[in-house]
Amino acid sequence: MRNAKQTAARRKRHPGTSARARSSTAGRIPWAALAAERVAERLAAVTAERAAGPLATLTAKRALDLTLGTALLLLTSPALALGALALTLRSPHDRGGVLLRETRVGLGGRLFELRSLRTRRLRLDLLSRLPHVVRGQLSLVGPAPLTPDEAALLGPAAGHWRQGLRPGLTGLAQVRSRSGMPWDEPALLDAHYAEHHGTGLDLAILAQSVRIHLGAALRGPRRTGKAHLSDTDHRLPGYSVAE
């Protein structure tokens, strides 16, 4: 009873003390929450800034692969189906099947099985690789897809930038004719593409590749001389990873 009376007496002498204490305690809670919120926002902004550069480039290239690759796959599906049927009827007992299966090195040095139709007519072998583009194992435009043995022969510098890019259906080495000049060597062209690749260059290479293939289809198969392009991929004849 005496303690209660003493407390009441102190409150009468200092009526604002308890109010200030309550105000101070109530004020600290919102400020602490606000500070934590600002710290979280800053961390999110820093993370977004660090990821914005490379993510924007990869997203643009991947978006082109997905949209255009899916459209091309839908358009060419009937021709691919007829090609597979013709191969089956022509060689019904072929144990290898209608698909050629090869191990290639992809993005980040990961291995994947590259599947292509066993035919060169109308470049159906190249178009049959479009599912790899949709799945993200290949890009529409990129350096040549190497075998593990070919990749092992690369130097550290070439191996590093190749692992940062998806191999492509077509590439700069395909659309540039061999002129005999040093800068037109396939290995140098692949390195040049790795340094300067972008959406504009990809679209230009795709347009040039379509023009080359359409021209070859209209002219018909060559009866003499070597083919301008490799039978298994888009590397030019004489391509060497050691160059």
Tab-separated table of C-alpha atoms in Angstrom:
chain	number	residue	atom	x	y	z
A	1	MET	CA	0.000	0.000	0.000
A	2	ARG	CA	2.812	2.321	0.930
A	3	ASN	CA	4.656	1.523	-2.330
A	4	ALA	CA	1.571	2.275	-4.365
A	5	LYS	CA	1.147	5.615	-2.612
A	6	GLN	CA	4.815	6.469	-3.218
A	7	THR	CA	4.495	5.610	-6.929
A	8	ALA	CA	1.386	7.765	-7.232
A	9	ALA	CA	3.191	10.597	-5.510
A	10	ARG	CA	6.123	10.359	-7.912
A	11	ARG	CA	3.770	10.448	-10.882
A	12	LYS	CA	2.172	13.600	-9.537
A	13	ARG	CA	5.595	15.242	-9.142
A	14	HIS	CA	6.780	14.107	-12.655
A	15	PRO	CA	3.629	13.644	-14.747
A	16	GLY	CA	5.471	13.551	-18.130
A	17	THR	CA	8.053	10.898	-17.321
A	18	SER	CA	5.914	7.841	-18.074
A	19	ALA	CA	4.459	9.445	-21.199
A	20	ARG	CA	7.924	10.226	-22.564
A	21	ALA	CA	9.103	6.696	-21.819
A	22	ARG	CA	6.126	5.213	-23.616
A	23	SER	CA	6.625	7.580	-26.535
A	24	SER	CA	10.332	6.705	-26.741
A	25	THR	CA	9.612	2.973	-26.671
A	26	ALA	CA	6.883	3.268	-29.269
A	27	GLY	CA	9.119	5.388	-31.496
A	28	ARG	CA	12.007	2.934	-31.528
A	29	ILE	CA	9.956	0.075	-32.996
A	30	PRO	CA	8.910	1.801	-36.297
A	31	TRP	CA	12.389	3.223	-36.865
A	32	ALA	CA	13.996	-0.204	-36.439
A	33	ALA	CA	11.551	-1.751	-38.876
A	34	LEU	CA	12.135	1.068	-41.362
A	35	ALA	CA	15.910	0.651	-41.135
A	36	ALA	CA	15.639	-3.108	-41.743
A	37	GLU	CA	13.372	-2.483	-44.724
A	38	ARG	CA	15.832	-0.013	-46.233
A	39	VAL	CA	18.712	-2.467	-45.790
A	40	ALA	CA	16.715	-5.198	-47.538
A	41	GLU	CA	15.838	-2.845	-50.402
A	42	ARG	CA	19.494	-1.861	-50.818
A	43	LEU	CA	20.635	-5.481	-50.915
A	44	ALA	CA	18.003	-6.282	-53.535
A	45	ALA	CA	19.103	-3.290	-55.639
A	46	VAL	CA	22.771	-4.297	-55.483
A	47	THR	CA	21.933	-7.874	-56.472
A	48	ALA	CA	19.820	-6.665	-59.398
A	49	GLU	CA	22.586	-4.329	-60.593
A	50	ARG	CA	25.169	-7.121	-60.558
A	51	ALA	CA	22.931	-9.484	-62.520
A	52	ALA	CA	21.486	-6.933	-64.955
A	53	GLY	CA	24.380	-6.836	-67.461
A	54	PRO	CA	24.991	-10.510	-68.335
A	55	LEU	CA	21.378	-11.493	-67.678
A	56	ALA	CA	20.046	-8.959	-70.182
A	57	THR	CA	22.335	-10.265	-72.936
A	58	LEU	CA	21.577	-13.909	-72.240
A	59	THR	CA	17.863	-13.233	-72.060
A	60	ALA	CA	17.783	-11.485	-75.450
A	61	LYS	CA	19.701	-14.283	-77.174
A	62	ARG	CA	17.705	-17.010	-75.458
A	63	ALA	CA	14.431	-15.265	-76.297
A	64	LEU	CA	15.430	-15.201	-79.974
A	65	ASP	CA	16.302	-18.905	-79.837
A	66	LEU	CA	13.010	-19.811	-78.199
A	67	THR	CA	10.700	-17.742	-80.393
A	68	LEU	CA	12.363	-18.237	-83.765
A	69	GLY	CA	13.508	-21.782	-82.997
A	70	THR	CA	10.006	-22.870	-81.992
A	71	ALA	CA	8.482	-21.231	-85.087
A	72	LEU	CA	10.996	-22.919	-87.393
A	73	LEU	CA	10.434	-26.278	-85.716
A	74	LEU	CA	6.675	-26.008	-86.236
A	75	LEU	CA	7.113	-24.988	-89.881
A	76	THR	CA	9.593	-27.727	-90.718
A	77	SER	CA	7.984	-30.563	-88.726
A	78	PRO	CA	6.107	-32.001	-91.758
A	79	ALA	CA	9.301	-32.070	-93.846
A	80	LEU	CA	11.250	-33.642	-90.988
A	81	ALA	CA	8.564	-36.286	-90.499
A	82	LEU	CA	8.572	-37.149	-94.217
A	83	GLY	CA	12.377	-37.309	-94.205
A	84	ALA	CA	12.378	-39.678	-91.230
A	85	LEU	CA	9.728	-41.846	-92.908
A	86	ALA	CA	11.711	-41.996	-96.163
A	87	LEU	CA	14.854	-43.038	-94.287
A	88	THR	CA	12.920	-45.732	-92.433
A	89	LEU	CA	11.431	-47.162	-95.627
A	90	ARG	CA	14.747	-47.061	-97.451
A	91	SER	CA	16.694	-48.844	-94.712
A	92	PRO	CA	14.152	-50.688	-92.538
A	93	HIS	CA	16.784	-52.956	-90.991
A	94	ASP	CA	19.360	-50.283	-90.248
A	95	ARG	CA	20.313	-50.724	-86.605
A	96	GLY	CA	21.575	-47.157	-86.418
A	97	GLY	CA	18.085	-45.807	-86.974
A	98	VAL	CA	17.185	-42.638	-88.821
A	99	LEU	CA	19.086	-40.420	-86.389
A	100	LEU	CA	22.813	-39.860	-86.177
A	101	ARG	CA	23.830	-39.564	-82.521
A	102	GLU	CA	27.027	-37.730	-81.582
A	103	THR	CA	28.437	-36.497	-78.283
A	104	ARG	CA	29.172	-32.771	-78.339
A	105	VAL	CA	30.330	-30.165	-75.816
A	106	GLY	CA	27.759	-27.539	-74.904
A	107	LEU	CA	27.377	-24.529	-72.630
A	108	GLY	CA	29.622	-24.662	-69.583
A	109	GLY	CA	31.503	-27.653	-70.961
A	110	ARG	CA	28.529	-29.966	-70.414
A	111	LEU	CA	28.224	-32.934	-72.770
A	112	PHE	CA	25.023	-33.664	-74.652
A	113	GLU	CA	23.912	-36.070	-77.363
A	114	LEU	CA	23.430	-34.271	-80.676
A	115	ARG	CA	20.786	-35.960	-82.843
A	116	SER	CA	20.476	-35.321	-86.572
A	117	LEU	CA	18.604	-36.970	-89.420
A	118	ARG	CA	20.879	-39.108	-91.597
A	119	THR	CA	20.214	-37.067	-94.739
A	120	ARG	CA	21.597	-33.918	-96.404
A	121	ARG	CA	18.551	-33.249	-98.598
A	122	LEU	CA	17.249	-29.705	-98.134
A	123	ARG	CA	19.528	-29.513	-95.071
A	124	LEU	CA	17.108	-31.655	-93.094
A	125	ASP	CA	20.031	-32.833	-90.975
A	126	LEU	CA	20.551	-29.238	-89.817
A	127	LEU	CA	16.844	-28.522	-89.298
A	128	SER	CA	16.413	-31.738	-87.306
A	129	ARG	CA	18.613	-30.168	-84.609
A	130	LEU	CA	16.009	-27.489	-83.845
A	131	PRO	CA	14.701	-29.415	-80.776
A	132	HIS	CA	18.153	-28.900	-79.245
A	133	VAL	CA	17.686	-25.147	-79.742
A	134	VAL	CA	14.316	-25.162	-77.997
A	135	ARG	CA	15.750	-27.212	-75.117
A	136	GLY	CA	18.675	-24.815	-74.736
A	137	GLN	CA	21.483	-27.178	-75.720
A	138	LEU	CA	22.129	-25.303	-78.970
A	139	SER	CA	21.622	-21.746	-80.150
A	140	LEU	CA	20.470	-20.700	-83.601
A	141	VAL	CA	23.791	-18.893	-84.069
A	142	GLY	CA	27.028	-19.797	-82.345
A	143	PRO	CA	30.411	-21.466	-82.711
A	144	ALA	CA	30.686	-24.976	-84.101
A	145	PRO	CA	29.604	-27.794	-81.763
A	146	LEU	CA	32.803	-29.661	-80.961
A	147	THR	CA	33.357	-33.251	-79.963
A	148	PRO	CA	35.082	-33.859	-76.595
A	149	ASP	CA	38.319	-34.767	-78.404
A	150	GLU	CA	38.245	-31.534	-80.415
A	151	ALA	CA	37.493	-29.485	-77.308
A	152	ALA	CA	40.455	-31.091	-75.499
A	153	LEU	CA	42.820	-29.736	-78.172
A	154	LEU	CA	41.803	-26.127	-77.531
A	155	GLY	CA	44.026	-23.769	-75.601
A	156	PRO	CA	42.897	-22.312	-72.255
A	157	ALA	CA	41.720	-19.026	-73.799
A	158	ALA	CA	39.603	-20.603	-76.552
A	159	GLY	CA	38.227	-23.218	-74.175
A	160	HIS	CA	37.142	-20.492	-71.728
A	161	TRP	CA	35.103	-18.382	-74.154
A	162	ARG	CA	33.616	-21.443	-75.853
A	163	GLN	CA	32.219	-22.662	-72.540
A	164	GLY	CA	30.431	-19.333	-72.134
A	165	LEU	CA	28.478	-19.715	-75.399
A	166	ARG	CA	26.046	-22.306	-76.677
A	167	PRO	CA	27.174	-23.938	-79.940
A	168	GLY	CA	24.994	-23.010	-82.893
A	169	LEU	CA	23.132	-24.461	-85.838
A	170	THR	CA	24.895	-21.912	-88.002
A	171	GLY	CA	27.601	-19.375	-87.414
A	172	LEU	CA	29.920	-16.752	-88.780
A	173	ALA	CA	32.281	-19.430	-90.119
A	174	GLN	CA	29.470	-20.832	-92.260
A	175	VAL	CA	28.360	-17.646	-93.994
A	176	ARG	CA	31.850	-16.330	-94.694
A	177	SER	CA	33.509	-17.832	-97.757
A	178	ARG	CA	37.095	-18.896	-97.417
A	179	SER	CA	39.044	-16.160	-99.162
A	180	GLY	CA	42.522	-17.301	-98.223
A	181	MET	CA	42.994	-14.318	-95.913
A	182	PRO	CA	44.050	-15.024	-92.297
A	183	TRP	CA	40.972	-13.351	-90.775
A	184	ASP	CA	38.638	-15.696	-92.652
A	185	GLU	CA	39.934	-18.809	-90.882
A	186	PRO	CA	37.025	-20.560	-89.077
A	187	ALA	CA	38.742	-20.534	-85.676
A	188	LEU	CA	39.315	-16.775	-85.891
A	189	LEU	CA	35.754	-16.186	-87.078
A	190	ASP	CA	34.390	-18.136	-84.113
A	191	ALA	CA	36.559	-16.064	-81.760
A	192	HIS	CA	35.389	-12.853	-83.441
A	193	TYR	CA	31.763	-13.897	-82.981
A	194	ALA	CA	32.338	-14.666	-79.300
A	195	GLU	CA	33.681	-11.140	-78.773
A	196	HIS	CA	31.083	-9.232	-80.807
A	197	HIS	CA	27.940	-11.376	-80.733
A	198	GLY	CA	24.573	-9.720	-80.337
A	199	THR	CA	21.029	-9.825	-81.653
A	200	GLY	CA	21.837	-7.748	-84.730
A	201	LEU	CA	24.758	-9.943	-85.734
A	202	ASP	CA	22.716	-13.104	-85.082
A	203	LEU	CA	19.909	-11.905	-87.364
A	204	ALA	CA	22.392	-10.977	-90.103
A	205	ILE	CA	24.051	-14.400	-89.921
A	206	LEU	CA	20.675	-16.159	-90.002
A	207	ALA	CA	19.562	-14.157	-93.055
A	208	GLN	CA	22.820	-14.918	-94.871
A	209	SER	CA	22.607	-18.603	-93.954
A	210	VAL	CA	19.056	-18.853	-95.337
A	211	ARG	CA	20.190	-17.191	-98.562
A	212	ILE	CA	23.085	-19.646	-98.936
A	213	HIS	CA	20.926	-22.723	-98.332
A	214	LEU	CA	18.129	-21.544	-100.604
A	215	GLY	CA	20.626	-20.848	-103.369
A	216	ALA	CA	22.181	-24.285	-102.951
A	217	ALA	CA	18.736	-25.939	-103.032
A	218	LEU	CA	17.761	-24.112	-106.224
A	219	ARG	CA	21.043	-24.966	-107.955
A	220	GLY	CA	20.795	-28.609	-106.950
A	221	PRO	CA	23.577	-30.870	-105.648
A	222	ARG	CA	27.092	-30.312	-106.928
A	223	ARG	CA	28.476	-33.173	-108.965
A	224	THR	CA	32.113	-32.182	-108.848
A	225	GLY	CA	34.388	-30.651	-106.294
A	226	LYS	CA	34.107	-30.564	-102.540
A	227	ALA	CA	31.078	-29.362	-100.670
A	228	HIS	CA	31.238	-25.787	-99.439
A	229	LEU	CA	30.147	-26.846	-95.970
A	230	SER	CA	30.909	-29.820	-93.780
A	231	ASP	CA	28.508	-32.750	-93.861
A	232	THR	CA	28.291	-33.102	-90.079
A	233	ASP	CA	28.197	-29.488	-88.979
A	234	HIS	CA	28.659	-26.004	-90.335
A	235	ARG	CA	32.456	-25.839	-90.170
A	236	LEU	CA	34.219	-25.209	-93.448
A	237	PRO	CA	36.444	-27.873	-95.015
A	238	GLY	CA	39.895	-27.873	-93.500
A	239	TYR	CA	38.648	-26.652	-90.114
A	240	SER	CA	41.117	-27.346	-87.346
A	241	VAL	CA	40.720	-26.503	-83.670
A	242	ALA	CA	44.481	-26.105	-83.402
A	243	GLU	CA	44.469	-23.048	-85.713
